[in-house]
Amino acid sequence: MDTGYVHGYTEPETRRLGDQADTLAELLHAGTAYPAGSRVLEAGCGVGAQTAHLVTRSPGAHLTAVDVSEASLRQARARVGGVDFRRADLFDLDGEYDHVFVCFVLEHLLEPEKALAHLKTLLRPGGTITVVEGDHGSAFFHPRSEHAQAAIDCLVRLQADAGGDALIGRRLHPLLTGAGFAGVTVEPRTVYADRSRPELVAGFTRDTFTAMVEGVGETAVARGLATADGWARGIADLRRTTGPDGTFHYAFFKATGRNP
Amino acid sequence: MDTGYVHGYTEPETRRLGDQADTLAELLHAGTAYPAGSRVLEAGCGVGAQTAHLVTRSPGAHLTAVDVSEASLRQARARVGGVDFRRADLFDLDGEYDHVFVCFVLEHLLEPEKALAHLKTLLRPGGTITVVEGDHGSAFFHPRSEHAQAAIDCLVRLQADAGGDALIGRRLHPLLTGAGFAGVTVEPRTVYADRSRPELVAGFTRDTFTAMVEGVGETAVARGLATADGWARGIADLRRTTGPDGTFHYAFFKATGRNP
């Protein structure tokens, strides 16, 4: 079944999402803590990788976490307690919330601005939205490699073919503003790894980013976007950036806005 | 005269360097303050754009600022007082210093690691080096444009043809380590501009980055790297990123190391 979700629903992918969330928790969640008693919606919680960090940082909030995939929700329920998990399509959601949190979801949607506009209808006046997305155009590294770049470009292309946008981070400000949010601010949250930061080299460059690109290899080759050899070379060159002389840069973007 | 310095020595370029330094002073100089009485060398001070900020932040330090261009030094002397300005090639420098500061210089050198190794011989044991460089591969923006990207690629190419590397930021860790410095740490210092940060849209996207790319237009067209039309379109598209829906991302890298 082609679900349209570029990263798939495999076991290694579930592990990767957990590794990524743990490595990046401080980077992505810093500044996000909701008051006790506030009604918080996580739209698109997937396997609960970010949900776990929301609960830790906002222990008194009432958290509702929604996803379209029942299989993902099963894993989320097993991973995180104290959360009201529900299966629903983002566009069918109703209710009223004080805060909405969306992480790594808009990048997969055909109409992200429309999704944001719908989420805005679920917020009380003055309620806030927080959106976190990556941007694969922010990935650059040493040693440079056109093969590695081509592999990343394949992932961007596959995500575009599935109706998404792997370069969405740079668009968050116009998207939130266009959806009618007020006081929109966007901050880059940058990961930079070199040999002086071995935990990021392993946790991000190797186990998060390279693993993510690697995950679409079969599809990229099957669709003729890469040759098997070219792909293998690209992955090998990405791995080379985890060597003693290697460096890796990637920027996430964290946006906040208010329902006026 | 082809000096090999990709940005040239024109009056608008001098103004651009001053604008850039003022807009980015906090971003690039934060964390750099030298104790009173310490002997500080700025290697490659150019027109003194960064020298002015060094003096402001380390008023008690004894600052020696060196450049290879007498014309640049004349402007630097007119801009900044209380500095011992000297004309010399970086590789001919001698003396002993407690700290060395190098900003936007290595990107223009054929052998940056050799330059760093020479600067290391000028540092007392335990003395520090601070290096700031950009990386044009970190430039991405909305709306996306292949014409704008092609114009940036021309600048990267011209700098490479002149023996430099406009993508050097990502290489600072291996370069400093390779030159023998100890305790090397590198931090990205990111500029992100959107309509909520109008001073950065004007001061960085328009007056620093786009102006810098624009500055090599005649050369790029003369050397056949771009057509006049393609170039004009690229610059227009870069300017479009300063519009209400536009965003712009760029990363500088700041490295420090110690002479063991």
Coordinates of C-alpha atoms in Angstrom, one line a residue:
Chain A
M1 CA 0.0 0.0 0.0
D2 CA 1.3 3.4 -0.9
T3 CA 0.3 5.5 2.0
G4 CA 1.8 8.7 0.6
Y5 CA 3.9 9.1 3.7
V6 CA 7.4 9.3 2.3
H7 CA 9.2 7.8 5.3
G8 CA 7.0 4.7 5.5
Y9 CA 5.8 2.8 8.6
T10 CA 8.5 0.3 9.2
E11 CA 10.1 -0.8 12.5
P12 CA 13.5 0.8 11.8
E13 CA 11.7 4.0 10.9
T14 CA 9.8 4.0 14.2
R15 CA 13.2 3.6 16.0
R16 CA 14.7 6.4 13.9
L17 CA 11.8 8.7 14.8
G18 CA 12.5 8.0 18.5
D19 CA 16.2 8.5 18.2
Q20 CA 15.7 11.7 16.4
A21 CA 13.2 13.0 19.0
D22 CA 15.5 12.2 21.9
T23 CA 18.6 13.7 20.2
L24 CA 16.8 16.8 19.2
A25 CA 14.4 17.2 22.2
E26 CA 16.2 20.2 23.8
L27 CA 16.8 21.9 20.4
L28 CA 13.2 21.6 19.2
H29 CA 11.2 21.7 22.5
A30 CA 13.1 24.5 24.3
G31 CA 10.7 27.4 24.9
T32 CA 7.6 25.2 24.6
A33 CA 5.9 24.6 28.0
Y34 CA 2.1 24.8 28.5
P35 CA 0.5 25.8 31.7
A36 CA -1.2 23.3 34.0
G37 CA -4.8 22.8 33.0
S38 CA -4.4 24.1 29.5
R39 CA -6.0 22.2 26.6
V40 CA -3.2 21.2 24.2
L41 CA -3.7 19.5 20.8
E42 CA -0.9 17.7 19.1
A43 CA -2.0 17.4 15.5
G44 CA -0.2 14.5 13.7
C45 CA 1.5 12.8 16.6
G46 CA 2.6 9.7 14.6
V47 CA 4.2 7.1 16.9
G48 CA 4.4 9.6 19.8
A49 CA 8.0 10.5 19.4
Q50 CA 7.4 14.2 20.2
T51 CA 4.4 13.5 22.4
A52 CA 6.7 12.1 25.0
H53 CA 8.6 15.3 25.2
L54 CA 5.4 17.4 25.3
V55 CA 4.2 15.4 28.3
T56 CA 7.6 15.8 30.1
R57 CA 7.7 19.5 29.6
S58 CA 4.1 20.3 30.3
P59 CA 3.1 17.7 32.9
G60 CA 0.0 19.6 34.1
A61 CA -1.5 20.2 30.6
H62 CA -4.3 18.2 29.2
L63 CA -2.9 16.7 26.0
T64 CA -4.9 15.4 23.1
A65 CA -2.8 13.8 20.4
V66 CA -4.3 12.9 17.1
D67 CA -3.1 10.9 14.1
V68 CA -4.6 9.5 11.0
S69 CA -2.8 6.1 11.3
E70 CA -4.2 3.6 13.8
A71 CA -1.0 1.6 13.7
S72 CA 1.0 4.7 14.7
L73 CA -1.4 5.5 17.5
R74 CA -1.0 1.9 18.9
Q75 CA 2.7 2.6 19.2
A76 CA 2.2 6.0 20.6
R77 CA -0.2 4.7 23.3
A78 CA 2.5 2.1 24.2
R79 CA 5.1 4.8 24.4
V80 CA 3.4 7.6 26.3
G81 CA 0.8 7.6 29.1
G82 CA -1.5 10.3 30.3
V83 CA -2.5 11.4 26.8
D84 CA -5.9 11.3 25.1
F85 CA -4.9 9.7 21.8
R86 CA -7.5 9.8 19.0
R87 CA -7.7 8.7 15.4
A88 CA -8.8 11.4 13.0
D89 CA -7.9 13.2 9.9
L90 CA -6.5 16.7 10.6
F91 CA -9.2 18.3 8.5
D92 CA -12.0 16.5 10.5
L93 CA -10.8 17.7 13.9
D94 CA -13.1 19.7 16.0
G95 CA -13.2 20.9 19.7
E96 CA -11.6 23.9 21.3
Y97 CA -8.0 24.1 22.5
D98 CA -5.7 26.7 24.1
H99 CA -2.7 25.6 22.2
V100 CA -1.9 23.5 19.1
F101 CA 1.5 21.8 18.5
V102 CA 2.5 20.5 15.0
C103 CA 5.8 18.8 14.4
F104 CA 7.0 17.3 11.1
V105 CA 3.5 17.2 9.7
L106 CA 3.0 20.1 7.3
E107 CA 6.0 18.8 5.2
H108 CA 3.8 15.9 4.2
L109 CA 0.6 17.8 3.3
L110 CA -0.6 18.9 -0.1
E111 CA -2.2 22.0 1.3
P112 CA -0.3 23.1 4.4
E113 CA -1.8 26.5 4.5
K114 CA -5.3 25.1 4.4
A115 CA -4.4 22.7 7.3
L116 CA -3.1 25.6 9.3
A117 CA -6.3 27.6 8.6
H118 CA -8.4 24.6 9.9
L119 CA -6.2 24.3 13.0
K120 CA -6.8 28.0 13.7
T121 CA -10.6 27.3 13.9
L122 CA -9.8 24.9 16.8
L123 CA -8.0 27.6 18.9
R124 CA -9.7 29.9 21.4
P125 CA -9.1 33.6 20.6
G126 CA -5.6 34.3 21.9
G127 CA -4.6 30.6 21.7
T128 CA -1.2 29.8 20.2
I129 CA 0.1 27.5 17.5
T130 CA 3.6 26.1 17.5
V131 CA 5.0 24.5 14.3
V132 CA 8.3 22.7 13.8
E133 CA 9.6 21.6 10.4
G134 CA 12.9 20.8 8.8
D135 CA 14.2 22.1 5.5
H136 CA 16.5 19.7 3.6
G137 CA 17.9 22.6 1.6
S138 CA 19.7 23.5 4.8
A139 CA 21.8 20.3 4.7
F140 CA 25.4 20.9 3.8
F141 CA 28.5 19.0 4.9
H142 CA 32.2 18.3 4.6
P143 CA 33.6 16.5 2.7
R144 CA 31.3 17.8 -0.1
S145 CA 29.9 15.2 -2.5
E146 CA 27.6 15.5 -5.5
H147 CA 26.5 11.9 -4.9
A148 CA 25.4 12.6 -1.3
Q149 CA 23.7 15.8 -2.6
A150 CA 21.9 13.7 -5.3
A151 CA 20.7 11.3 -2.7
I152 CA 19.2 14.1 -0.6
D153 CA 17.6 15.6 -3.8
C154 CA 16.0 12.2 -4.4
L155 CA 14.3 12.4 -1.0
V156 CA 13.1 15.9 -1.7
R157 CA 11.8 14.8 -5.1
L158 CA 10.0 11.7 -3.6
Q159 CA 8.4 13.9 -1.0
A160 CA 7.3 16.4 -3.6
D161 CA 5.9 13.5 -5.7
A162 CA 3.9 12.4 -2.7
G163 CA 2.4 15.9 -2.4
G164 CA 4.7 17.2 0.3
D165 CA 7.6 19.7 0.6
A166 CA 10.8 18.7 2.2
L167 CA 11.9 22.4 1.9
I168 CA 9.0 23.8 3.9
G169 CA 11.0 25.2 6.8
R170 CA 11.8 28.4 4.9
R171 CA 8.1 28.8 4.1
L172 CA 6.7 28.8 7.7
H173 CA 6.4 32.5 8.1
P174 CA 4.4 33.1 5.0
L175 CA 2.3 30.0 5.6
L176 CA 1.3 30.9 9.1
T177 CA 0.7 34.5 8.2
G178 CA -1.3 33.4 5.1
A179 CA -3.5 31.2 7.4
G180 CA -4.4 34.2 9.4
F181 CA -2.2 33.8 12.5
A182 CA -1.0 37.0 14.2
G183 CA 2.4 37.8 15.8
V184 CA 4.1 35.1 13.8
T185 CA 7.7 34.6 14.7
V186 CA 10.0 31.9 13.2
E187 CA 13.4 30.8 14.6
P188 CA 15.9 28.6 12.9
R189 CA 17.0 25.8 15.3
T190 CA 20.3 24.6 13.9
V191 CA 22.1 21.3 14.3
Y192 CA 25.8 21.5 13.6
A193 CA 27.9 18.4 14.2
D194 CA 31.7 17.8 14.0
R195 CA 34.1 15.6 15.9
S196 CA 34.0 17.8 19.0
R197 CA 30.2 16.9 19.3
P198 CA 30.3 13.1 18.9
E199 CA 26.8 12.6 20.3
L200 CA 25.4 14.7 17.5
V201 CA 27.5 13.0 14.9
A202 CA 26.0 9.7 16.0
G203 CA 22.5 10.8 17.0
F204 CA 21.9 13.3 14.2
T205 CA 24.2 12.9 11.2
R206 CA 24.2 9.1 11.3
D207 CA 21.1 7.9 13.0
T208 CA 18.7 10.7 12.0
F209 CA 19.6 12.3 8.8
T210 CA 21.6 9.7 6.9
A211 CA 19.1 7.0 8.2
M212 CA 16.2 9.0 6.8
V213 CA 17.8 9.4 3.4
E214 CA 18.8 5.7 3.4
G215 CA 15.2 4.8 4.1
V216 CA 14.0 5.9 0.7
G217 CA 16.8 4.2 -1.3
E218 CA 14.8 1.3 -2.6
T219 CA 12.0 3.5 -3.8
A220 CA 14.4 6.0 -5.4
V221 CA 16.1 3.3 -7.3
A222 CA 12.8 1.6 -8.2
R223 CA 11.5 4.8 -9.6
G224 CA 14.6 5.4 -11.6
L225 CA 15.6 8.6 -9.7
A226 CA 19.0 7.0 -8.9
T227 CA 21.1 4.0 -10.0
A228 CA 21.9 1.4 -7.4
D229 CA 25.6 2.4 -7.6
G230 CA 25.0 6.1 -7.4
W231 CA 22.7 5.6 -4.4
A232 CA 25.3 3.5 -2.6
R233 CA 27.9 6.1 -3.3
G234 CA 25.7 8.8 -2.0
I235 CA 25.0 7.0 1.3
A236 CA 28.7 6.2 1.7
D237 CA 29.5 9.8 1.2
L238 CA 26.9 10.9 3.7
R239 CA 28.5 8.5 6.2
R240 CA 31.9 9.9 5.4
T241 CA 30.7 13.2 7.0
T242 CA 30.7 11.4 10.3
G243 CA 34.4 10.7 10.1
P244 CA 37.1 12.6 12.0
D245 CA 37.3 15.4 9.4
G246 CA 33.6 15.5 8.7
T247 CA 31.0 18.2 9.5
F248 CA 27.3 18.4 9.0
H249 CA 24.8 21.4 9.1
Y250 CA 21.0 21.2 9.2
A251 CA 18.4 23.8 10.2
F252 CA 15.0 23.1 11.6
F253 CA 12.5 26.0 11.9
K254 CA 10.2 26.6 14.9
A255 CA 7.3 29.0 14.3
T256 CA 4.7 30.4 16.7
G257 CA 1.6 32.4 16.1
R258 CA -1.6 33.5 17.8
N259 CA -5.2 33.2 16.9
P260 CA -6.1 36.9 16.9
Chain B
M1 CA 44.2 45.0 -12.3
D2 CA 43.0 41.6 -11.2
T3 CA 43.9 41.5 -7.6
G4 CA 42.5 38.0 -7.1
Y5 CA 40.1 39.5 -4.4
V6 CA 36.7 38.4 -5.7
H7 CA 34.8 41.3 -4.1
G8 CA 37.0 44.1 -5.6
Y9 CA 38.1 47.4 -4.0
T10 CA 35.3 49.7 -5.2
E11 CA 33.6 52.4 -3.1
P12 CA 30.2 50.6 -3.0
E13 CA 32.0 47.5 -1.8
T14 CA 33.6 49.5 1.0
R15 CA 30.2 50.7 2.0
R16 CA 28.8 47.2 1.8
L17 CA 31.5 45.9 4.1
G18 CA 30.7 48.6 6.6
D19 CA 26.9 47.9 6.4
Q20 CA 27.6 44.1 6.8
A21 CA 29.8 44.6 9.8
D22 CA 27.3 46.9 11.6
T23 CA 24.3 44.6 10.9
L24 CA 26.2 41.5 12.0
A25 CA 28.3 42.9 14.8
E26 CA 26.4 41.3 17.6
L27 CA 26.0 38.0 15.7
L28 CA 29.7 37.7 14.8
H29 CA 31.4 39.4 17.7
A30 CA 29.4 38.1 20.7
G31 CA 31.7 36.1 22.9
T32 CA 34.9 37.8 21.7
A33 CA 36.4 40.3 24.2
Y34 CA 40.1 40.4 24.9
P35 CA 41.5 41.4 28.3
A36 CA 43.1 44.8 28.9
G37 CA 46.8 44.8 28.0
S38 CA 46.5 41.7 25.8
R39 CA 48.3 41.7 22.5
V40 CA 45.8 41.0 19.7
L41 CA 46.5 40.6 16.0
E42 CA 43.8 41.0 13.4
A43 CA 45.1 39.3 10.3
G44 CA 43.5 40.7 7.1
C45 CA 41.7 43.7 8.5
G46 CA 40.8 45.1 5.0
V47 CA 39.0 48.5 5.3
G48 CA 38.7 48.0 9.1
A49 CA 35.0 47.0 9.1
Q50 CA 35.5 44.4 11.8
T51 CA 38.4 46.3 13.5
A52 CA 36.0 48.9 14.7
H53 CA 34.0 46.3 16.5
L54 CA 37.1 44.7 18.0
V55 CA 38.1 48.0 19.5
T56 CA 34.7 48.7 20.9
R57 CA 34.5 45.3 22.6
S58 CA 38.1 45.1 23.8
P59 CA 38.9 48.8 24.6
G60 CA 42.0 47.9 26.8
A61 CA 43.6 45.5 24.4
H62 CA 46.6 46.4 22.2
L63 CA 45.4 45.8 18.7
T64 CA 47.6 45.3 15.7
A65 CA 45.7 45.1 12.4
V66 CA 47.4 43.9 9.3
D67 CA 46.4 43.9 5.6
V68 CA 48.2 43.4 2.3
S69 CA 46.4 46.3 0.6
E70 CA 47.7 49.8 1.4
A71 CA 44.5 51.3 -0.1
S72 CA 42.4 49.3 2.3
L73 CA 44.6 50.3 5.2
R74 CA 44.2 54.0 4.4
Q75 CA 40.5 53.6 4.8
A76 CA 40.9 51.5 7.9
R77 CA 43.1 54.2 9.5
A78 CA 40.5 56.8 8.7
R79 CA 37.7 54.6 10.1
V80 CA 39.3 53.4 13.4
G81 CA 41.6 55.1 15.9
G82 CA 43.9 53.5 18.5
V83 CA 45.0 50.6 16.3
D84 CA 48.5 49.8 15.1
F85 CA 47.8 49.3 11.4
R86 CA 50.6 47.6 9.4
R87 CA 51.0 46.6 5.7
A88 CA 52.1 43.0 5.4
D89 CA 51.4 39.7 3.7
L90 CA 49.9 37.2 6.2
F91 CA 52.7 34.8 5.6
D92 CA 55.4 37.4 6.3
L93 CA 54.0 38.4 9.7
D94 CA 56.1 37.9 12.8
G95 CA 56.0 39.0 16.5
E96 CA 54.2 37.4 19.4
Y97 CA 50.5 37.8 20.3
D98 CA 48.1 36.6 22.9
H99 CA 45.2 36.3 20.5
V100 CA 44.6 36.3 16.8
F101 CA 41.4 37.3 15.1
V102 CA 40.7 36.4 11.4
C103 CA 37.4 37.3 9.7
F104 CA 36.4 36.7 6.1
V105 CA 40.0 36.1 5.1
L106 CA 40.6 32.4 4.8
E107 CA 37.8 32.2 2.2
H108 CA 40.1 34.1 -0.2
L109 CA 43.3 32.1 0.4
L110 CA 44.7 29.3 -1.8
E111 CA 46.1 27.6 1.3
P112 CA 44.0 28.4 4.3
E113 CA 45.5 25.6 6.5
K114 CA 49.0 26.8 5.8
A115 CA 47.9 30.3 6.7
L116 CA 46.5 29.1 10.0
A117 CA 49.6 27.1 10.7
H118 CA 51.7 30.3 10.2
L119 CA 49.4 32.3 12.4
K120 CA 49.9 29.6 15.1
T121 CA 53.6 30.4 15.2
L122 CA 52.7 34.0 16.2
L123 CA 50.7 32.9 19.2
R124 CA 52.2 32.5 22.7
P125 CA 51.6 29.0 24.1
G126 CA 48.0 29.0 25.3
G127 CA 47.1 31.9 23.1
T128 CA 43.8 31.7 21.1
I129 CA 42.7 32.1 17.6
T130 CA 39.2 33.1 16.5
V131 CA 38.1 32.6 12.9
V132 CA 34.9 33.8 11.3
E133 CA 33.8 32.7 7.8
G134 CA 30.6 32.4 5.8
D135 CA 29.5 29.5 3.7
H136 CA 27.4 30.4 0.6
G137 CA 26.0 26.8 0.6
S138 CA 24.0 27.9 3.6
A139 CA 22.0 30.4 1.6
F140 CA 18.5 29.4 0.9
F141 CA 15.4 31.4 0.6
H142 CA 11.7 31.8 -0.3
P143 CA 10.5 32.2 -3.0
R144 CA 12.8 29.6 -4.4
S145 CA 14.5 30.5 -7.7
E146 CA 16.9 28.6 -9.9
H147 CA 18.0 31.9 -11.3
A148 CA 18.9 33.3 -7.9
Q149 CA 20.7 30.0 -7.1
A150 CA 22.6 30.2 -10.4
A151 CA 23.8 33.7 -9.5
I152 CA 25.0 32.6 -6.1
D153 CA 26.8 29.6 -7.8
C154 CA 28.5 32.1 -10.1
L155 CA 30.0 33.9 -7.1
V156 CA 31.1 30.6 -5.6
R157 CA 32.7 29.7 -8.9
L158 CA 34.5 33.0 -9.3
Q159 CA 35.9 32.8 -5.8
A160 CA 37.1 29.2 -6.6
D161 CA 38.7 30.5 -9.8
A162 CA 40.5 33.1 -7.8
G163 CA 41.9 30.4 -5.5
G164 CA 39.4 30.8 -2.7
D165 CA 36.5 28.9 -1.2
A166 CA 33.1 30.5 -0.6
L167 CA 32.0 27.3 1.0
I168 CA 34.7 27.3 3.7
G169 CA 32.6 27.7 6.8
R170 CA 31.8 24.0 6.9
R171 CA 35.6 23.3 6.8
L172 CA 36.7 25.4 9.8
H173 CA 36.9 22.5 12.2
P174 CA 39.1 20.3 10.1
L175 CA 41.2 23.3 9.0
L176 CA 42.0 24.5 12.5
T177 CA 42.6 21.0 13.8
G178 CA 44.8 20.2 10.8
A179 CA 46.9 23.4 11.5
G180 CA 47.6 22.1 15.0
F181 CA 45.2 24.1 17.1
A182 CA 43.8 22.3 20.3
G183 CA 40.4 22.5 21.8
V184 CA 38.8 23.6 18.5
T185 CA 35.1 24.5 18.7
V186 CA 33.0 25.8 15.9
E187 CA 29.5 27.4 16.2
P188 CA 27.2 28.3 13.4
R189 CA 26.0 31.9 13.7
T190 CA 22.8 32.0 11.7
V191 CA 21.1 35.0 10.1
Y192 CA 17.4 34.4 9.3
A193 CA 15.3 37.2 7.9
D194 CA 11.6 37.5 7.3
R195 CA 9.1 40.4 7.4
S196 CA 9.0 40.2 11.2
R197 CA 12.7 41.2 11.2
P198 CA 12.8 44.2 8.7
E199 CA 16.2 45.4 9.9
L200 CA 17.7 42.1 8.8
V201 CA 15.8 42.0 5.5
A202 CA 17.3 45.4 4.7
G203 CA 20.7 45.1 6.4
F204 CA 21.5 41.5 5.5
T205 CA 19.4 40.1 2.7
R206 CA 19.4 43.3 0.6
D207 CA 22.4 45.3 1.5
T208 CA 24.8 42.5 2.4
F209 CA 24.1 39.3 0.6
T210 CA 22.3 40.4 -2.5
A211 CA 24.7 43.4 -2.9
M212 CA 27.6 41.0 -2.6
V213 CA 26.3 38.7 -5.4
E214 CA 25.4 41.8 -7.5
G215 CA 29.0 43.0 -7.2
V216 CA 30.3 40.2 -9.3
G217 CA 27.7 40.5 -12.1
E218 CA 29.8 42.2 -14.7
T219 CA 32.7 39.7 -14.2
A220 CA 30.3 36.7 -14.2
V221 CA 28.7 37.8 -17.5
A222 CA 32.1 38.8 -19.0
R223 CA 33.5 35.4 -18.3
G224 CA 30.5 33.7 -19.8
L225 CA 29.3 32.1 -16.5
A226 CA 25.9 33.8 -16.9
T227 CA 24.0 35.6 -19.6
A228 CA 23.0 39.2 -19.0
D229 CA 19.4 38.2 -18.9
G230 CA 19.9 35.3 -16.6
W231 CA 21.9 37.4 -14.2
A232 CA 19.3 40.2 -14.1
R233 CA 16.7 37.6 -13.4
G234 CA 18.8 36.0 -10.6
I235 CA 19.3 39.4 -8.9
A236 CA 15.6 40.3 -9.3
D237 CA 14.7 36.9 -7.7
L238 CA 17.1 37.5 -4.8
R239 CA 15.5 40.9 -4.3
R240 CA 12.1 39.2 -4.3
T241 CA 13.1 37.4 -1.1
T242 CA 13.0 40.8 0.6
G243 CA 9.2 41.1 -0.2
P244 CA 6.4 40.5 2.4
D245 CA 6.3 36.8 1.8
G246 CA 10.1 36.4 1.5
T247 CA 12.5 34.6 3.8
F248 CA 16.3 34.3 3.8
H249 CA 18.7 32.0 5.7
Y250 CA 22.5 32.2 5.9
A251 CA 25.0 30.7 8.3
F252 CA 28.3 32.1 9.3
F253 CA 30.7 29.9 11.3
K254 CA 32.8 31.1 14.3
A255 CA 35.7 28.9 15.3
T256 CA 38.1 29.1 18.2
G257 CA 41.2 27.2 19.0
R258 CA 44.3 27.3 21.3
N259 CA 48.0 27.1 20.6
P260 CA 48.8 24.1 22.8

